[in-house]
């Protein structure tokens, strides 16, 4: 079971909309709220999400402005024991069960700042293959 942990600091006026977004999802596990946990003014909201279904939730949280008015930290969960989580994961289509969190992929690429040599080789080969032929 691939899980992503979301840890957020949310302004109090956004806490309820965030909870309304997360609570109904069956693929959200361990939803926790700690009111007035951050200085200045902020509530801590944490949850675990099946990674394959996390892309949409992250986009929705950013759409609410959590990343602009608070913060969102995202981590991989190395291990969790949950029969409920295992049942949910077993019901996911294979592609969704193992889909990456695209924001994390992009962040790793930006952090590294470089691409492996194979990237350039494949890019040039793809460009060459698309080039119009001189007739």
Coordinates of C-alpha atoms in Angstrom, one line a residue:
X1 CA 0.0 0.0 0.0
X2 CA 1.6 3.3 -1.2
X3 CA 0.6 6.2 1.1
X4 CA 1.4 9.9 1.2
X5 CA 1.2 11.9 4.4
X6 CA -0.1 15.5 4.2
X7 CA 0.8 17.9 7.1
X8 CA -0.8 21.3 6.7
X9 CA -0.8 24.5 8.7
X10 CA -4.2 26.1 7.8
X11 CA -5.5 29.5 8.8
X12 CA -8.6 29.0 11.0
X13 CA -11.0 30.4 8.4
X14 CA -9.9 27.6 6.0
X15 CA -9.9 24.7 8.4
X16 CA -13.6 23.8 7.9
X17 CA -13.4 23.9 4.1
X18 CA -10.3 21.7 4.2
X19 CA -12.1 19.2 6.5
X20 CA -15.1 19.3 4.2
X21 CA -12.8 18.4 1.3
X22 CA -10.9 15.6 3.0
X23 CA -13.5 13.9 5.4
X24 CA -15.8 12.5 2.7
X25 CA -13.0 10.8 0.7
X26 CA -12.8 7.1 1.5
X27 CA -9.1 7.1 0.4
X28 CA -8.2 9.6 3.2
X29 CA -7.0 7.8 6.3
X30 CA -6.0 9.2 9.8
X31 CA -7.5 12.7 9.4
X32 CA -6.4 14.7 12.5
X33 CA -7.0 18.3 13.4
X34 CA -5.2 20.2 16.2
X35 CA -6.7 23.7 16.6
X36 CA -4.5 26.7 17.4
X37 CA -1.4 24.5 16.9
X38 CA 0.6 27.1 15.0
X39 CA 1.9 30.5 15.9
X40 CA 0.6 32.9 14.6
X41 CA -2.9 31.7 14.1
X42 CA -3.1 28.3 12.4
X43 CA -4.6 24.9 12.8
X44 CA -2.6 21.7 12.1
X45 CA -4.4 19.3 9.8
X46 CA -2.8 15.9 8.9
X47 CA -3.9 12.9 6.9
X48 CA -2.7 10.0 5.0
X49 CA -3.9 9.4 1.4
X50 CA -3.4 6.6 -0.9
X51 CA -0.7 7.9 -3.2
X52 CA -2.4 7.1 -6.5
X53 CA -5.4 9.2 -5.4
X54 CA -3.3 12.0 -3.9
X55 CA -2.8 14.2 -7.0
X56 CA -6.5 15.4 -7.0
X57 CA -6.5 16.1 -3.3
X58 CA -3.3 18.1 -3.5
X59 CA -4.7 20.1 -6.4
X60 CA -7.9 20.8 -4.5
X61 CA -6.0 21.9 -1.4
X62 CA -4.0 24.3 -3.5
X63 CA -7.2 25.5 -5.1
X64 CA -8.5 26.4 -1.7
X65 CA -5.3 28.5 -1.2
X66 CA -3.8 26.4 1.6
X67 CA -0.4 26.7 0.0
X68 CA -0.7 30.5 -0.2
X69 CA -2.1 31.2 3.2
X70 CA -0.6 28.3 5.1
X71 CA 1.6 25.4 4.1
X72 CA 1.4 21.9 2.9
X73 CA 4.2 19.4 3.6
X74 CA 4.1 16.0 1.8
X75 CA 6.0 12.9 2.8
X76 CA 6.0 9.3 1.7
X77 CA 4.7 6.9 4.4
X78 CA 7.3 4.0 4.7
X79 CA 5.1 1.7 6.7
X80 CA 1.6 1.7 8.1
X81 CA -0.6 -1.1 9.5
X82 CA -4.2 -0.7 8.6
X83 CA -6.7 -3.3 7.5
X84 CA -9.0 -0.5 6.3
X85 CA -6.2 0.9 4.2
X86 CA -5.4 -2.5 2.7
X87 CA -9.1 -3.0 1.8
X88 CA -9.2 0.4 0.1
X89 CA -6.0 -0.2 -1.8
X90 CA -7.1 -3.6 -3.0
X91 CA -10.2 -2.0 -4.5
X92 CA -8.2 0.5 -6.6
X93 CA -7.5 -0.1 -10.3
X94 CA -3.8 -1.1 -10.8
X95 CA -2.8 2.2 -12.5
X96 CA -4.3 4.3 -9.8
X97 CA -2.9 2.2 -7.0
X98 CA 0.7 2.8 -8.2
X99 CA 0.5 6.3 -9.8
X100 CA 3.1 8.7 -8.6
X101 CA 2.4 12.0 -6.9
X102 CA 3.3 14.2 -9.8
X103 CA 4.1 17.3 -7.7
X104 CA 6.8 15.2 -5.9
X105 CA 8.2 14.0 -9.2
X106 CA 8.5 17.6 -10.4
X107 CA 10.0 18.8 -7.2
X108 CA 12.7 16.2 -7.3
X109 CA 13.6 17.2 -10.9
X110 CA 13.7 20.9 -9.9
X111 CA 15.8 20.1 -6.8
X112 CA 18.3 18.1 -8.8
X113 CA 18.5 20.7 -11.5
X114 CA 19.9 18.2 -13.9
X115 CA 18.7 15.5 -16.1
X116 CA 20.4 12.1 -16.6
X117 CA 22.4 11.8 -19.9
X118 CA 19.7 9.4 -21.2
X119 CA 17.2 12.2 -21.1
X120 CA 19.2 14.2 -23.6
X121 CA 19.9 11.2 -25.8
X122 CA 16.2 10.3 -25.9
X123 CA 15.2 14.0 -26.5
X124 CA 17.6 14.4 -29.4
X125 CA 16.6 11.1 -30.9
X126 CA 12.9 12.1 -30.7
X127 CA 13.7 15.4 -32.3
X128 CA 15.6 13.7 -35.1
X129 CA 12.8 11.3 -35.7
X130 CA 10.3 14.1 -36.0
X131 CA 12.4 16.3 -38.3
X132 CA 11.0 16.7 -41.8
X133 CA 12.8 14.8 -44.5
X134 CA 14.4 16.7 -47.3
X135 CA 12.9 15.4 -50.6

